[in-house]
PDB file of C-alpha atoms and ligand atoms in Angstrom:
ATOM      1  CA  UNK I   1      18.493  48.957   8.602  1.00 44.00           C
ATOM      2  CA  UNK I   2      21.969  50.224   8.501  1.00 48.00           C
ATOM      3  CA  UNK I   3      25.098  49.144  10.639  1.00 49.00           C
ATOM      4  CA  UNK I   4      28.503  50.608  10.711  1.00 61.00           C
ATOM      5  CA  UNK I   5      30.397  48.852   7.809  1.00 81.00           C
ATOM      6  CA  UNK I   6      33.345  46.202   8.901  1.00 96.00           C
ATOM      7  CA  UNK I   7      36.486  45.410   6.978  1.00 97.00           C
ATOM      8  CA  UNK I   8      39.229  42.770   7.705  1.00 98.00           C
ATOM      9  CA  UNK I   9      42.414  43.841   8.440  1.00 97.00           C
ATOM     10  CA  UNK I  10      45.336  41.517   6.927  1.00 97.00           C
ATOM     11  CA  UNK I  11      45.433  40.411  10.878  1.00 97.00           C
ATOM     12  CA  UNK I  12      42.105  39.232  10.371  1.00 98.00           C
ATOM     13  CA  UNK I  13      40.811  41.285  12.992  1.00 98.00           C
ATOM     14  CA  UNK I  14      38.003  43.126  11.786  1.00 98.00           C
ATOM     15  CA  UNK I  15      38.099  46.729  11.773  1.00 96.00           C
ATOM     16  CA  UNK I  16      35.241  48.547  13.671  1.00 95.00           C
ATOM     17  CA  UNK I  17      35.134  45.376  16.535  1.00 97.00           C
ATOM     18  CA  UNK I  18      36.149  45.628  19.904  1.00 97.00           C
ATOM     19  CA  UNK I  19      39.178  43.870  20.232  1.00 98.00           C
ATOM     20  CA  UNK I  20      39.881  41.187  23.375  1.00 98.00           C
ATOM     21  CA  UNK I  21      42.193  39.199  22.684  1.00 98.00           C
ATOM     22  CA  UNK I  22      41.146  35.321  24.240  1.00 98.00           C
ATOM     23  CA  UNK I  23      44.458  32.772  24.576  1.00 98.00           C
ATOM     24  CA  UNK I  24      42.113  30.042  23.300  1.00 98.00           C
ATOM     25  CA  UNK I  25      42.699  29.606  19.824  1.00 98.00           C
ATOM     26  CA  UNK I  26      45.590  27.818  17.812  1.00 98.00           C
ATOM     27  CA  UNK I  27      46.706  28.122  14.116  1.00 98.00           C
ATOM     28  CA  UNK I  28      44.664  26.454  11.360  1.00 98.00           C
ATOM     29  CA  UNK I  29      46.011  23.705   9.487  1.00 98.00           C
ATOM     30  CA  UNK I  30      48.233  24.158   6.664  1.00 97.00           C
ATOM     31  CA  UNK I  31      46.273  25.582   4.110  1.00 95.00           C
ATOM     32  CA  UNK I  32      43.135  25.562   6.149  1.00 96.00           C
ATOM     33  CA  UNK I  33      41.143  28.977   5.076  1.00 97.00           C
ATOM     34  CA  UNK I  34      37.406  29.932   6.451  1.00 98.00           C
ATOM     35  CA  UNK I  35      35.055  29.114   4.039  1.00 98.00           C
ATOM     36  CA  UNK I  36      32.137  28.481   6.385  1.00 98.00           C
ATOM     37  CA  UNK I  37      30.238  30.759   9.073  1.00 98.00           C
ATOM     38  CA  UNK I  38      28.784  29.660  11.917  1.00 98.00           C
ATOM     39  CA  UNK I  39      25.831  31.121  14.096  1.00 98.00           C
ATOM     40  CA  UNK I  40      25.346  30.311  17.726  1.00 98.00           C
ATOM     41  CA  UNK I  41      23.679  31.998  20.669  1.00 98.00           C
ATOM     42  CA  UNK I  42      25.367  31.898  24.171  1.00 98.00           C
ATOM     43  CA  UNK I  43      23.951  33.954  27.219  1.00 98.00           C
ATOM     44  CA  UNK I  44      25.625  33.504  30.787  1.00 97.00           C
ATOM     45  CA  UNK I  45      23.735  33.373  33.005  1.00 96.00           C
ATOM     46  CA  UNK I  46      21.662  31.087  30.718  1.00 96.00           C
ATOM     47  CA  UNK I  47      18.515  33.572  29.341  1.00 96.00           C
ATOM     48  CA  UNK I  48      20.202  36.470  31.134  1.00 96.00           C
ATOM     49  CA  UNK I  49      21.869  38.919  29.010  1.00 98.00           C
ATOM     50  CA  UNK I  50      24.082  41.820  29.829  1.00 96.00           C
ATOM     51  CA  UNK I  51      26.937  41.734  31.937  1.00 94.00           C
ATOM     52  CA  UNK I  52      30.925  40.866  30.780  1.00 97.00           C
ATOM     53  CA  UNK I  53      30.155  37.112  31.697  1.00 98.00           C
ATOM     54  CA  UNK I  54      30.483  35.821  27.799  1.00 98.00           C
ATOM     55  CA  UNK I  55      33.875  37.769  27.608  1.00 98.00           C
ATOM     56  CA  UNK I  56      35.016  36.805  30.902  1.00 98.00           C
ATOM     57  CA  UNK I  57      34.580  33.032  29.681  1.00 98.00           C
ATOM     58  CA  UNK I  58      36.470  33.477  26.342  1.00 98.00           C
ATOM     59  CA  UNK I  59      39.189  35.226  28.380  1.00 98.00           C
ATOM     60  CA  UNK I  60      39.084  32.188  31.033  1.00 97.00           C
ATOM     61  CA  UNK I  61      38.325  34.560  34.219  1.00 97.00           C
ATOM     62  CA  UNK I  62      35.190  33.759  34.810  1.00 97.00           C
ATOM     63  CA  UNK I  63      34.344  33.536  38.366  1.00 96.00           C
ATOM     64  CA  UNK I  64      32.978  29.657  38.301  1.00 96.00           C
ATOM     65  CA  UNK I  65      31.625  30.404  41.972  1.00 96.00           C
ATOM     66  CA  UNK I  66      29.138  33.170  40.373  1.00 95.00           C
ATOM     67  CA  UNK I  67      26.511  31.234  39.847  1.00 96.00           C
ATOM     68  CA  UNK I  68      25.449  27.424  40.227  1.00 97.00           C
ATOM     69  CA  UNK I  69      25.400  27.172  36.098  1.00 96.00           C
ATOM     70  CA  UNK I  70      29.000  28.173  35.759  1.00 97.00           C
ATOM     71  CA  UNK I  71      30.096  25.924  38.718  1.00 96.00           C
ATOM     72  CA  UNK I  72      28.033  23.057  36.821  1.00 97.00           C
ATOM     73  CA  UNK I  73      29.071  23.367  33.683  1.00 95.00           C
ATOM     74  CA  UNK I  74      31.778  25.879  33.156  1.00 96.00           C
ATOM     75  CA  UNK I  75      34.437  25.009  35.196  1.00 95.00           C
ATOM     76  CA  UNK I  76      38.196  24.257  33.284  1.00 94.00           C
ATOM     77  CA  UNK I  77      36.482  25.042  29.746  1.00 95.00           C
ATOM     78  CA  UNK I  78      38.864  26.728  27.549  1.00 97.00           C
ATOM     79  CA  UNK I  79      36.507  27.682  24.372  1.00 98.00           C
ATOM     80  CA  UNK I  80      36.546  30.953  22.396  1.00 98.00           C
ATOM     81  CA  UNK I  81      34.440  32.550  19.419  1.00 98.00           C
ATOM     82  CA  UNK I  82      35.698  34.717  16.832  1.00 98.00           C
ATOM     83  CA  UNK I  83      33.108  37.039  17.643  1.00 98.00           C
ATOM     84  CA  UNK I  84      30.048  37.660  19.745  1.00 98.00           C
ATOM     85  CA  UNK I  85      27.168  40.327  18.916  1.00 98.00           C
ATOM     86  CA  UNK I  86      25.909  41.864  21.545  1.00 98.00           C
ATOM     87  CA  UNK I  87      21.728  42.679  22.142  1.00 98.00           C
ATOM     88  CA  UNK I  88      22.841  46.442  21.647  1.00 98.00           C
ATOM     89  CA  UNK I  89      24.624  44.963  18.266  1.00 98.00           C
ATOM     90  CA  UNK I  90      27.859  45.865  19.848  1.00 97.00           C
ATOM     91  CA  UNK I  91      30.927  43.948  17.860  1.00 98.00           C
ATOM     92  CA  UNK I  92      33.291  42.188  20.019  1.00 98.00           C
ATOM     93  CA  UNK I  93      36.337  40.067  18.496  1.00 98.00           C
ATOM     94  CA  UNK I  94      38.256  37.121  20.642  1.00 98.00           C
ATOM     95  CA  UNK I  95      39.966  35.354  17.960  1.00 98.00           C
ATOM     96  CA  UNK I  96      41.769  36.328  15.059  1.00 98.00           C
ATOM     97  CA  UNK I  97      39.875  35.066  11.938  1.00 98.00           C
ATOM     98  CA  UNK I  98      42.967  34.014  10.172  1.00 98.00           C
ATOM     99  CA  UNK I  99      43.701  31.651  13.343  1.00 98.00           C
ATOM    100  CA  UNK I 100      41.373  28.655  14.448  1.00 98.00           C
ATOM    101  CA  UNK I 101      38.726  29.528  17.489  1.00 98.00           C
ATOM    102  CA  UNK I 102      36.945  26.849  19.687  1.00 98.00           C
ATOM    103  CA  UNK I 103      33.627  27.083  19.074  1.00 98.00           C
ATOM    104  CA  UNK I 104      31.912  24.365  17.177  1.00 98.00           C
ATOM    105  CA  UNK I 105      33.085  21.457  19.058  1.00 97.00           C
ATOM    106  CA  UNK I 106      32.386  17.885  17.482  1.00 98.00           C
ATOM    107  CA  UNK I 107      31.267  18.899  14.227  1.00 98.00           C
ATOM    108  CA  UNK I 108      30.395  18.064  10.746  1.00 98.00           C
ATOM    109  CA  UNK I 109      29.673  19.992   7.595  1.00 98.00           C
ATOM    110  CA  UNK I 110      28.348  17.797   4.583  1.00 97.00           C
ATOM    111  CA  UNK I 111      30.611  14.937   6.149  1.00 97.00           C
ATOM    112  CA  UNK I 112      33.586  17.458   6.285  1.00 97.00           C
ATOM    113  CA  UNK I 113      34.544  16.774  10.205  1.00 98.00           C
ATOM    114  CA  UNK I 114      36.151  19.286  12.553  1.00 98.00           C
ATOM    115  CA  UNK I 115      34.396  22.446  11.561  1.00 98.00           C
ATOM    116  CA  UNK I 116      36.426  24.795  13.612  1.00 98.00           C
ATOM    117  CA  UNK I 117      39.758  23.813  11.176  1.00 98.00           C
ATOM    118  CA  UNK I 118      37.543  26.464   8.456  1.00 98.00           C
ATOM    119  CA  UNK I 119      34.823  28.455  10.005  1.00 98.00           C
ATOM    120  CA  UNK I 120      34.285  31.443  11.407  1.00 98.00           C
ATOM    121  CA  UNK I 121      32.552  31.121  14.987  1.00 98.00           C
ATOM    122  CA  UNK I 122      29.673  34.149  15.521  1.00 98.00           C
ATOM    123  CA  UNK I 123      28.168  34.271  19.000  1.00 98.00           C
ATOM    124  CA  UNK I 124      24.460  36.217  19.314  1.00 98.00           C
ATOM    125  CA  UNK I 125      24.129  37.144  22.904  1.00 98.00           C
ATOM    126  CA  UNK I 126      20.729  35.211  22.850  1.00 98.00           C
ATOM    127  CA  UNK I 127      18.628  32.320  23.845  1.00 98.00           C
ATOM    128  CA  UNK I 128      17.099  29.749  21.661  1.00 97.00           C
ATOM    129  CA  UNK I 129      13.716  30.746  23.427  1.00 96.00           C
ATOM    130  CA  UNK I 130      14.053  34.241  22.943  1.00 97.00           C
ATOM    131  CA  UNK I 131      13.666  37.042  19.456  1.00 98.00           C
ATOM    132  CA  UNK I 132      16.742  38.295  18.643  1.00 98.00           C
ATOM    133  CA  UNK I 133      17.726  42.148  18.336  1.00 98.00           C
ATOM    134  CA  UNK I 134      16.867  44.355  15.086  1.00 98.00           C
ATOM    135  CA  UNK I 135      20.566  45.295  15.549  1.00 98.00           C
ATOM    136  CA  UNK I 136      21.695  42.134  15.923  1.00 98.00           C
ATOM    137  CA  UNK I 137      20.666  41.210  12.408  1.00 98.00           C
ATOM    138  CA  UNK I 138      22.047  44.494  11.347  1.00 97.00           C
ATOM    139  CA  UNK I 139      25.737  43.794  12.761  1.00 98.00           C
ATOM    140  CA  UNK I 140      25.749  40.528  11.921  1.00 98.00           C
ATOM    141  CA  UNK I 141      24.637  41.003   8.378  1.00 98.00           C
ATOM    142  CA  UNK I 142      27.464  43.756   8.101  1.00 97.00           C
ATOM    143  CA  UNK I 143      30.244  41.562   9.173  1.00 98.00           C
ATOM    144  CA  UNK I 144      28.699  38.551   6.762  1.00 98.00           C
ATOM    145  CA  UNK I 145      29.477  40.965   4.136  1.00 97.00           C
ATOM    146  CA  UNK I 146      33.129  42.082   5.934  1.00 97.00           C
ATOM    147  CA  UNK I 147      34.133  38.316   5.956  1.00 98.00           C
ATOM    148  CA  UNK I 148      32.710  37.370   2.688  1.00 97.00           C
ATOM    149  CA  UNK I 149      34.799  39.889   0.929  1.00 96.00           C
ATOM    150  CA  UNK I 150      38.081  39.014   2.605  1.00 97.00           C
ATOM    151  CA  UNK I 151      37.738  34.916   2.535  1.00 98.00           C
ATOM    152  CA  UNK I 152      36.060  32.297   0.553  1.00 98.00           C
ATOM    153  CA  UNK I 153      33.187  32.231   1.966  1.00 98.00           C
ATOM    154  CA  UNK I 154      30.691  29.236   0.793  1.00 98.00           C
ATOM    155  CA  UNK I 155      28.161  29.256   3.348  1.00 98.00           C
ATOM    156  CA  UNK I 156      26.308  29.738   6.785  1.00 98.00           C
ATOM    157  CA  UNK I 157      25.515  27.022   9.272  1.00 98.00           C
ATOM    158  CA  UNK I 158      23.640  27.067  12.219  1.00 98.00           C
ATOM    159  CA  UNK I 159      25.956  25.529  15.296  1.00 98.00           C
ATOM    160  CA  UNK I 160      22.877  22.932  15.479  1.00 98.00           C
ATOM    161  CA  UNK I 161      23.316  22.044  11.606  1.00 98.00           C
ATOM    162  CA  UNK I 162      26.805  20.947  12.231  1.00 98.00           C
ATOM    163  CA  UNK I 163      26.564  19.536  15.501  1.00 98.00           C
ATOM    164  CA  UNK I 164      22.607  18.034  14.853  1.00 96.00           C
ATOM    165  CA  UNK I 165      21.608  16.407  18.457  1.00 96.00           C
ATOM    166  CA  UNK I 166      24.403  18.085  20.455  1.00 97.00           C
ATOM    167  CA  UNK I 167      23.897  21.504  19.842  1.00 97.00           C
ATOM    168  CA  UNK I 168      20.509  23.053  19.383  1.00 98.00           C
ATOM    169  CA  UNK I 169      21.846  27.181  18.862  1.00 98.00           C
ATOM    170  CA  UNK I 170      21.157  29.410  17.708  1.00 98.00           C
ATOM    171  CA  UNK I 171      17.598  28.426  17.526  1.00 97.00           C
ATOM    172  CA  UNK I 172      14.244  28.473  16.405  1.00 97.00           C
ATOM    173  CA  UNK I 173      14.027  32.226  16.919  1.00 98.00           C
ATOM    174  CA  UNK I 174      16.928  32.930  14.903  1.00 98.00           C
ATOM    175  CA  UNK I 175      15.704  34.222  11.754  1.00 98.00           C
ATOM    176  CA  UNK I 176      17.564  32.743   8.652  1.00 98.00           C
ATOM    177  CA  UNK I 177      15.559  34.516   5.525  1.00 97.00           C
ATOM    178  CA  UNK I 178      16.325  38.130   7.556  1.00 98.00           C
ATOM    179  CA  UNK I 179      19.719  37.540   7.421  1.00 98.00           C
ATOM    180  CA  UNK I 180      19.732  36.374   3.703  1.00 97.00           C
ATOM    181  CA  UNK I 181      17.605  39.247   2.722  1.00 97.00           C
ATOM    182  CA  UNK I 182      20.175  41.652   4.596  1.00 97.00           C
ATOM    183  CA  UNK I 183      22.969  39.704   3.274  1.00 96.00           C
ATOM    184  CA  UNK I 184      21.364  39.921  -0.331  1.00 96.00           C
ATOM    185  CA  UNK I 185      23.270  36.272  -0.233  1.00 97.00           C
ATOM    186  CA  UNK I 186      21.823  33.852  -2.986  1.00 97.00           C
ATOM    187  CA  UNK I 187      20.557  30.817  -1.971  1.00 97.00           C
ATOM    188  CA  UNK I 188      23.400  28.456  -2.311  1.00 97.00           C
ATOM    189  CA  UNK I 189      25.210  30.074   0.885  1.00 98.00           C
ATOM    190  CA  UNK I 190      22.147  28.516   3.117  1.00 98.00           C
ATOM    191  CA  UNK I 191      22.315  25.216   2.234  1.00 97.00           C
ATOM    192  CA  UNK I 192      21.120  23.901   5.208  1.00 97.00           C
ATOM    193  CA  UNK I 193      17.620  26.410   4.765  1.00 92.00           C
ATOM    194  CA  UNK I 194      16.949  24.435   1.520  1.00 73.00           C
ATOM    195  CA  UNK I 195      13.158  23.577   0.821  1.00 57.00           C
TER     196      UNK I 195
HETATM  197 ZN1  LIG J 201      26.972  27.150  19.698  1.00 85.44          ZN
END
């Protein structure tokens, strides 16, 4: 499995996404750099993929009156991601990697707090019920590589490992020893995938 290779610009936006640009994002703290990854899945409707309704939300115009979920539970949020991967494997970028997304919430990495202060946020458009894509993997293991060559990167976290009991993404579909075998990544970068 091959994907089209990423790079990260000095902007940190990654060369080879599609670019849209989200307002929700701030600067990370003084000398704040991403050392950790993140996975989630997000699909809007919920299970429903397809559609611009993920991007509409990280660009806050998302038509709340759409659908009974959004109304319910979308209404006023202001989140981003730096990224989501589409089910085609499509790249799309929202938030500059050098600059601090909202996507991991109340959060905790080996009692480090406030996650989103040094990660990078990766959406799958996915459910935690549902396979993901072959491509998927393959774009996502492609900009692992991207972002591990530009920034410190220490390790991978599932948005469930960090936010254990809140969060429950991306899932028990998401496959974690794919993505290290297409990452070639040694073991130390999972260390929540320790036996
Ligand atoms: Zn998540």
């Amino acid at each position: 499995m091959s994907a089209t290779p990423f790079a990260v610009g000095d902007d940190g936006w990654v060369r080879g996404a599609r670019a849209l640009h989200s307002p929700n994002f701030e600067a990370r703290p003084i000398g704040a750099v991403p050392t950790l990854i993140v996975i989630h899945n997000i699909s809007l409707p919920p299970g429903r993929f397809g559609g611009s309704a993920i991007a509409d939300l990280f660009l806050n115009r998302l038509d709340c009156d759409a659908h009974p979920y959004y109304d319910a539970h979308l209404r006023g949020l202001r989140v981003s991601s730096h990224f989501v991967i589409r089910r085609e494997g499509d790249l799309e970028q929202f938030v500059s990697c050098d600059a601090r997304a909202w996507h991991a919430g109340v959060s905790s990495f080996f009692g480090r707090e406030r996650c989103n202060d040094f990660s990078v946020g990766i959406e799958l458009e996915g459910a935690d019920d549902q396979p993901f894509e072959p491509a998927q993997y393959a774009t996502l293991a492609s900009l692992v590589a991207a972002l591990a060559a530009h920034y410190p990167i220490e390790a991978l976290a599932g948005h469930s490992d960090i936010a254990p009991g809140r969060k429950t993404d991306p899932g028990p579909h998401f496959d974690w020893a794919r993505l290290q075998r297409e990452t070639a990544l040694a073991d130390r970068y999972f260390p929540y995938r320790r036996a």
